[in-house]
């Protein structure tokens, strides 16, 4: 088998991370561009009201809401995965027992000395768990089912997951895809990574003893009792036989993970462009007076002319045309605020 999957396995995950960052940055840039105040507003301490007023514009509200919903969905998915994974691990690892001489020897050969948890369970399963210090959990049922060569191939597979911190990457990939649930491309990239990491681990396991031991182990696992775990929410690298993996091992035909199709790209691009395009169009249609107008509104000047010495007022707001001329310019407003505190309270 070729080892090229090792270098390509993380490609979809990196693409998903890039897609997430690009989407959030693009939406955030648009929102900031429409809502950030100018210097006079900061000087007059009215920036918050103006920012909130701009945010009520539908053209700004849609991208802002999209960012908020995406971040919330990603956070909820992350918390749910962590909670379910901890619950399953707590129940599964409650029956940890000594590894025994045979498993200890084979684990050391696979580079897993002191990092294998043997649990008392008749079902045949093994998985890599742990975000920072990955360990391998293996059941009595699987240890007794496999011979030494098959067990070594399985442990090599799980050791590869541990070396590449796949449990952490699984958690990240599923969370990012959940945050971009409205983009088909995100889900396709997540699925491509989940499939690619297994092919990569298979390639690593077969470099030592060839294809036959791992293929034999997978075939034995197909006919054995296996536990039923929550699907799609566990942050673990579980050993599971699939058609693509078996075909790759038995027929010796490398199976590349399914990559996003053209429709995934087209629909996702249309969705992202639609959100930004709608926001831009709505913002242009509902464009209000320049943002610096809130610094010294004419109504505020008329309401309390006594507190505004004529010497401190900009020319555009002189007492001769109070209430009838446009609001002071940005430069005049800033200069007046710097000379004397005449900003509305």
Short mmCIF file of C-alpha atoms in Angstrom, two decimals:
data_model
loop_
_atom_site.label_atom_id
_atom_site.label_comp_id
_atom_site.label_asym_id
_atom_site.label_seq_id
_atom_site.Cartn_x
_atom_site.Cartn_y
_atom_site.Cartn_z
CA UNK A 1 0.00 0.00 0.00
CA UNK A 2 1.13 3.55 -0.63
CA UNK A 3 1.77 5.90 2.25
CA UNK A 4 0.63 8.97 0.33
CA UNK A 5 -2.58 9.20 2.37
CA UNK A 6 -0.53 10.27 5.35
CA UNK A 7 0.31 13.60 3.74
CA UNK A 8 -3.14 14.05 2.21
CA UNK A 9 -5.33 12.97 5.12
CA UNK A 10 -5.33 16.38 6.81
CA UNK A 11 -5.95 18.27 3.56
CA UNK A 12 -9.77 18.34 3.87
CA UNK A 13 -9.50 19.41 7.52
CA UNK A 14 -7.16 22.27 6.63
CA UNK A 15 -9.51 23.27 3.81
CA UNK A 16 -12.44 23.23 6.25
CA UNK A 17 -10.49 25.40 8.69
CA UNK A 18 -9.61 27.82 5.89
CA UNK A 19 -13.22 27.93 4.72
CA UNK A 20 -14.42 28.73 8.24
CA UNK A 21 -11.88 31.50 8.74
CA UNK A 22 -12.54 33.01 5.32
CA UNK A 23 -16.30 33.03 5.86
CA UNK A 24 -16.13 34.60 9.33
CA UNK A 25 -13.53 37.17 8.27
CA UNK A 26 -15.52 38.17 5.17
CA UNK A 27 -18.76 38.55 7.10
CA UNK A 28 -17.04 40.28 10.01
CA UNK A 29 -15.25 42.70 7.68
CA UNK A 30 -18.55 43.65 6.07
CA UNK A 31 -20.26 44.20 9.44
CA UNK A 32 -17.32 46.22 10.77
CA UNK A 33 -17.16 48.32 7.62
CA UNK A 34 -20.80 49.25 8.02
CA UNK A 35 -20.81 49.87 11.76
CA UNK A 36 -17.42 51.09 13.00
CA UNK A 37 -17.59 54.74 14.13
CA UNK A 38 -15.24 57.51 13.10
CA UNK A 39 -12.96 59.52 15.38
CA UNK A 40 -15.45 62.35 16.19
CA UNK A 41 -17.92 59.82 17.52
CA UNK A 42 -15.31 58.41 19.85
CA UNK A 43 -14.51 61.91 21.05
CA UNK A 44 -18.17 62.67 21.65
CA UNK A 45 -18.90 59.28 23.22
CA UNK A 46 -21.89 58.59 20.97
CA UNK A 47 -20.37 55.72 19.01
CA UNK A 48 -22.40 53.01 20.75
CA UNK A 49 -25.77 54.46 19.79
CA UNK A 50 -24.67 54.94 16.20
CA UNK A 51 -23.23 51.43 16.01
CA UNK A 52 -26.46 49.94 17.31
CA UNK A 53 -28.48 52.05 14.89
CA UNK A 54 -26.42 50.78 11.98
CA UNK A 55 -26.71 47.22 13.23
CA UNK A 56 -30.51 47.39 13.00
CA UNK A 57 -30.13 47.78 9.25
CA UNK A 58 -31.20 44.47 7.71
CA UNK A 59 -28.22 44.51 5.39
CA UNK A 60 -25.90 44.48 8.39
CA UNK A 61 -28.09 42.37 10.64
CA UNK A 62 -28.10 39.34 8.31
CA UNK A 63 -24.29 38.91 8.14
CA UNK A 64 -23.98 39.65 11.87
CA UNK A 65 -26.66 37.08 12.68
CA UNK A 66 -24.96 34.56 10.39
CA UNK A 67 -21.69 34.94 12.30
CA UNK A 68 -23.47 34.65 15.65
CA UNK A 69 -25.43 31.55 14.62
CA UNK A 70 -22.32 29.91 13.16
CA UNK A 71 -20.26 30.49 16.29
CA UNK A 72 -23.10 29.29 18.51
CA UNK A 73 -23.65 26.13 16.45
CA UNK A 74 -19.93 25.33 16.49
CA UNK A 75 -19.72 25.87 20.24
CA UNK A 76 -22.78 23.72 20.92
CA UNK A 77 -21.41 20.93 18.70
CA UNK A 78 -18.07 21.06 20.48
CA UNK A 79 -19.66 20.94 23.95
CA UNK A 80 -21.99 18.11 22.91
CA UNK A 81 -19.11 16.02 21.55
CA UNK A 82 -17.04 16.54 24.69
CA UNK A 83 -19.97 15.68 26.96
CA UNK A 84 -20.99 12.51 25.06
CA UNK A 85 -17.37 11.37 24.70
CA UNK A 86 -16.67 11.79 28.41
CA UNK A 87 -19.84 9.89 29.28
CA UNK A 88 -18.95 6.98 26.97
CA UNK A 89 -15.35 6.87 28.19
CA UNK A 90 -16.42 6.94 31.82
CA UNK A 91 -18.68 3.94 31.24
CA UNK A 92 -16.23 2.04 29.02
CA UNK A 93 -13.10 2.58 31.12
CA UNK A 94 -14.83 1.61 34.35
CA UNK A 95 -13.66 -2.01 33.85
CA UNK A 96 -9.96 -1.43 33.13
CA UNK A 97 -7.78 -4.42 34.00
CA UNK A 98 -4.08 -5.34 33.64
CA UNK A 99 -2.99 -5.64 30.03
CA UNK A 100 -1.29 -9.01 30.47
CA UNK A 101 2.07 -10.19 29.08
CA UNK A 102 0.91 -10.76 25.49
CA UNK A 103 -0.80 -7.39 25.04
CA UNK A 104 2.03 -5.59 26.85
CA UNK A 105 4.61 -7.09 24.50
CA UNK A 106 2.67 -6.31 21.33
CA UNK A 107 1.82 -2.79 22.54
CA UNK A 108 5.50 -2.10 23.14
CA UNK A 109 6.27 -3.29 19.62
CA UNK A 110 3.69 -0.84 18.29
CA UNK A 111 5.19 2.02 20.33
CA UNK A 112 2.32 2.14 22.84
CA UNK A 113 4.08 1.12 26.05
CA UNK A 114 2.04 2.26 29.04
CA UNK A 115 -0.65 3.80 26.83
CA UNK A 116 -3.02 0.87 26.33
CA UNK A 117 -6.12 0.35 28.48
CA UNK A 118 -7.54 -3.16 28.39
CA UNK A 119 -11.20 -3.29 29.39
CA UNK A 120 -13.29 -6.27 30.38
CA UNK A 121 -15.85 -6.52 27.58
CA UNK A 122 -16.83 -9.42 25.35
CA UNK A 123 -17.49 -7.09 22.40
CA UNK A 124 -14.65 -6.62 19.91
CA UNK A 125 -13.58 -2.99 19.73
CA UNK A 126 -10.64 -0.64 20.05
CA UNK A 127 -10.26 3.11 19.73
CA UNK A 128 -7.83 5.96 20.33
CA UNK A 129 -9.00 8.59 22.81
CA UNK A 130 -7.63 11.67 24.53
CA UNK A 131 -7.21 15.17 23.14
CA UNK A 132 -3.78 16.01 24.59
CA UNK A 133 -2.27 12.64 25.58
CA UNK A 134 -3.91 10.04 23.33
CA UNK A 135 -4.29 6.51 24.65
CA UNK A 136 -5.65 3.31 23.14
CA UNK A 137 -8.55 1.36 24.61
CA UNK A 138 -8.98 -2.28 23.58
CA UNK A 139 -11.45 -4.89 24.76
CA UNK A 140 -10.88 -8.44 25.97
CA UNK A 141 -13.10 -9.61 23.14
CA UNK A 142 -10.81 -8.17 20.47
CA UNK A 143 -7.59 -9.31 22.16
CA UNK A 144 -8.87 -12.87 22.28
CA UNK A 145 -10.26 -12.72 18.74
CA UNK A 146 -7.04 -11.73 16.95
CA UNK A 147 -3.71 -13.48 16.60
CA UNK A 148 -0.43 -11.66 17.28
CA UNK A 149 0.10 -10.32 13.76
CA UNK A 150 -3.48 -9.07 13.50
CA UNK A 151 -3.34 -7.49 16.95
CA UNK A 152 -0.09 -5.72 16.07
CA UNK A 153 -1.64 -4.36 12.87
CA UNK A 154 -4.65 -3.05 14.81
CA UNK A 155 -2.43 -1.40 17.43
CA UNK A 156 -0.26 0.14 14.69
CA UNK A 157 -3.45 1.59 13.23
CA UNK A 158 -4.47 3.13 16.56
CA UNK A 159 -0.92 4.32 17.26
CA UNK A 160 -1.07 6.31 14.02
CA UNK A 161 -4.25 8.02 15.26
CA UNK A 162 -2.50 8.88 18.50
CA UNK A 163 0.65 10.27 16.87
CA UNK A 164 -1.43 12.58 14.69
CA UNK A 165 -3.84 13.57 17.49
CA UNK A 166 -6.81 12.46 15.44
CA UNK A 167 -9.29 12.63 18.37
CA UNK A 168 -8.59 16.36 18.66
CA UNK A 169 -8.85 16.83 14.89
CA UNK A 170 -12.14 14.92 14.81
CA UNK A 171 -13.52 17.23 17.48
CA UNK A 172 -12.36 20.29 15.55
CA UNK A 173 -13.61 19.08 12.16
CA UNK A 174 -17.09 18.19 13.36
CA UNK A 175 -17.41 21.46 15.27
CA UNK A 176 -16.38 23.56 12.26
CA UNK A 177 -18.75 21.68 9.95
CA UNK A 178 -21.59 22.17 12.43
CA UNK A 179 -20.88 25.90 12.51
CA UNK A 180 -21.15 26.07 8.71
CA UNK A 181 -24.15 23.75 8.54
CA UNK A 182 -25.70 25.85 5.75
CA UNK A 183 -22.73 25.25 3.42
CA UNK A 184 -22.71 21.75 1.84
CA UNK A 185 -18.99 22.10 1.22
CA UNK A 186 -18.28 22.10 4.96
CA UNK A 187 -20.02 18.76 5.50
CA UNK A 188 -18.30 17.23 2.47
CA UNK A 189 -14.87 18.31 3.72
CA UNK A 190 -15.60 16.87 7.15
CA UNK A 191 -16.61 13.52 5.67
CA UNK A 192 -13.54 13.48 3.44
CA UNK A 193 -11.30 14.00 6.45
CA UNK A 194 -13.01 11.30 8.52
CA UNK A 195 -12.56 8.79 5.69
CA UNK A 196 -9.05 9.92 4.83
CA UNK A 197 -7.70 9.56 8.35
CA UNK A 198 -8.73 5.87 8.39
CA UNK A 199 -7.04 5.20 5.05
CA UNK A 200 -3.95 6.98 6.33
CA UNK A 201 -3.90 4.88 9.51
CA UNK A 202 -4.37 1.71 7.44
CA UNK A 203 -1.39 2.65 5.29
CA UNK A 204 0.72 3.14 8.41
CA UNK A 205 -0.38 -0.22 9.86
CA UNK A 206 0.43 -2.08 6.65
CA UNK A 207 3.96 -0.74 6.32
CA UNK A 208 5.18 -3.18 8.96
CA UNK A 209 3.49 -6.47 8.12
CA UNK A 210 1.73 -5.94 4.82
CA UNK A 211 -1.97 -5.84 3.99
CA UNK A 212 -3.02 -9.32 5.10
CA UNK A 213 -2.94 -9.00 8.93
CA UNK A 214 -5.03 -5.82 9.00
CA UNK A 215 -7.47 -7.13 6.38
CA UNK A 216 -7.89 -10.34 8.36
CA UNK A 217 -8.51 -8.36 11.55
CA UNK A 218 -11.17 -6.23 9.87
CA UNK A 219 -12.93 -9.30 8.46
CA UNK A 220 -12.97 -10.92 11.90
CA UNK A 221 -14.41 -7.74 13.41
CA UNK A 222 -17.23 -7.79 10.85
CA UNK A 223 -18.53 -11.07 12.25
CA UNK A 224 -17.95 -10.25 15.92
CA UNK A 225 -20.13 -8.48 18.43
CA UNK A 226 -19.47 -4.75 18.48
CA UNK A 227 -20.77 -2.04 20.81
CA UNK A 228 -23.37 0.50 19.71
CA UNK A 229 -22.15 4.04 20.33
CA UNK A 230 -23.72 7.42 19.51
CA UNK A 231 -23.05 8.07 15.84
CA UNK A 232 -21.21 11.16 14.68
CA UNK A 233 -20.53 12.74 18.08
CA UNK A 234 -17.64 10.78 19.64
CA UNK A 235 -14.24 12.48 19.61
CA UNK A 236 -12.35 9.18 19.30
CA UNK A 237 -10.55 7.33 16.53
CA UNK A 238 -12.55 4.10 16.50
CA UNK A 239 -11.55 0.99 14.55
CA UNK A 240 -14.43 0.13 12.24
CA UNK A 241 -14.44 -2.00 9.07
CA UNK A 242 -15.81 -0.22 6.02
CA UNK A 243 -16.25 -1.26 2.42
CA UNK A 244 -13.65 1.19 1.11
CA UNK A 245 -11.03 0.04 3.60
CA UNK A 246 -11.65 -3.65 2.95
CA UNK A 247 -11.52 -3.15 -0.82
CA UNK A 248 -8.25 -1.28 -0.45
CA UNK A 249 -6.74 -4.07 1.67
CA UNK A 250 -8.18 -7.18 0.04
CA UNK A 251 -8.10 -6.08 -3.60
CA UNK A 252 -5.00 -3.93 -3.10
CA UNK A 253 -6.66 -1.05 -4.89
CA UNK A 254 -5.99 2.24 -3.12
CA UNK A 255 -9.25 4.02 -2.33
CA UNK A 256 -8.99 7.77 -2.11
CA UNK A 257 -11.50 9.44 0.22
CA UNK A 258 -14.46 10.97 -1.55
CA UNK A 259 -13.79 14.66 -2.09
CA UNK A 260 -16.42 17.41 -2.37
CA UNK A 261 -18.26 17.35 -5.67
CA UNK A 262 -18.89 20.29 -8.02
CA UNK A 263 -22.37 20.87 -6.62
CA UNK A 264 -20.97 21.23 -3.10
CA UNK A 265 -18.71 24.02 -4.32
CA UNK A 266 -21.37 25.72 -6.45
CA UNK A 267 -24.13 25.69 -3.82
CA UNK A 268 -21.78 26.82 -1.05
CA UNK A 269 -20.36 29.65 -3.16
CA UNK A 270 -23.89 30.74 -4.08
CA UNK A 271 -24.96 30.73 -0.42
CA UNK A 272 -21.97 32.77 0.74
CA UNK A 273 -22.27 35.23 -2.15
CA UNK A 274 -26.00 35.53 -1.56
CA UNK A 275 -25.55 36.48 2.09
CA UNK A 276 -22.90 39.09 1.30
CA UNK A 277 -24.72 40.36 -1.78
CA UNK A 278 -28.01 40.74 0.05
CA UNK A 279 -26.28 42.50 2.91
CA UNK A 280 -24.51 44.92 0.58
CA UNK A 281 -27.67 45.66 -1.38
CA UNK A 282 -29.79 46.22 1.71
CA UNK A 283 -27.12 48.41 3.26
CA UNK A 284 -26.96 50.59 0.15
CA UNK A 285 -30.73 50.84 -0.09
CA UNK A 286 -31.13 51.84 3.55
CA UNK A 287 -28.09 54.10 3.76
CA UNK A 288 -28.72 56.85 6.30
CA UNK A 289 -27.07 60.21 6.93
CA UNK A 290 -23.31 60.20 7.41
CA UNK A 291 -22.33 58.61 10.67
CA UNK A 292 -20.68 61.75 12.02
CA UNK A 293 -24.07 63.48 12.15
CA UNK A 294 -24.67 62.02 15.60
CA UNK A 295 -21.73 63.96 17.01
CA UNK A 296 -23.58 67.27 17.27
CA UNK A 297 -27.18 67.02 16.05
CA UNK A 298 -28.86 70.32 15.27
CA UNK A 299 -31.71 69.54 17.68
CA UNK A 300 -29.22 69.27 20.54
CA UNK A 301 -27.74 72.65 19.65
CA UNK A 302 -31.17 74.30 19.59
CA UNK A 303 -32.25 72.67 22.84
CA UNK A 304 -29.56 74.32 24.95
CA UNK A 305 -27.93 77.23 23.09
CA UNK A 306 -26.87 78.90 26.34
CA UNK A 307 -24.30 76.23 27.11
CA UNK A 308 -22.68 76.59 23.67
CA UNK A 309 -20.47 79.68 23.53
CA UNK A 310 -20.45 81.04 20.03
CA UNK A 311 -16.67 81.11 20.09
CA UNK A 312 -16.58 77.35 20.57
CA UNK A 313 -19.09 76.49 17.88
CA UNK A 314 -18.01 75.51 14.39
CA UNK A 315 -18.88 77.92 11.64
CA UNK A 316 -21.51 75.59 10.27
CA UNK A 317 -23.34 75.71 13.64
CA UNK A 318 -23.19 79.49 14.39
CA UNK A 319 -26.08 81.13 16.26
CA UNK A 320 -27.23 82.82 13.06
CA UNK A 321 -28.40 79.61 11.48
CA UNK A 322 -29.13 77.33 14.44
CA UNK A 323 -31.53 74.63 13.43
CA UNK A 324 -31.54 75.56 9.75
CA UNK A 325 -28.14 74.56 8.43
CA UNK A 326 -26.72 71.04 8.04
CA UNK A 327 -24.96 69.32 10.92
CA UNK A 328 -21.33 70.40 11.50
CA UNK A 329 -18.72 68.70 9.41
CA UNK A 330 -16.63 65.90 10.90
CA UNK A 331 -13.53 68.12 11.13
CA UNK A 332 -15.42 71.01 12.79
CA UNK A 333 -17.08 68.65 15.22
CA UNK A 334 -13.77 67.09 16.24
CA UNK A 335 -12.10 70.48 16.72
CA UNK A 336 -14.98 71.75 18.84
CA UNK A 337 -14.90 68.64 21.00
CA UNK A 338 -11.18 69.11 21.54
CA UNK A 339 -11.42 72.84 22.43
CA UNK A 340 -14.38 72.65 24.80
CA UNK A 341 -16.82 70.02 25.98
CA UNK A 342 -19.91 70.98 24.03
CA UNK A 343 -21.04 67.50 23.03
CA UNK A 344 -24.66 66.60 23.86
CA UNK A 345 -25.19 64.75 27.12
#
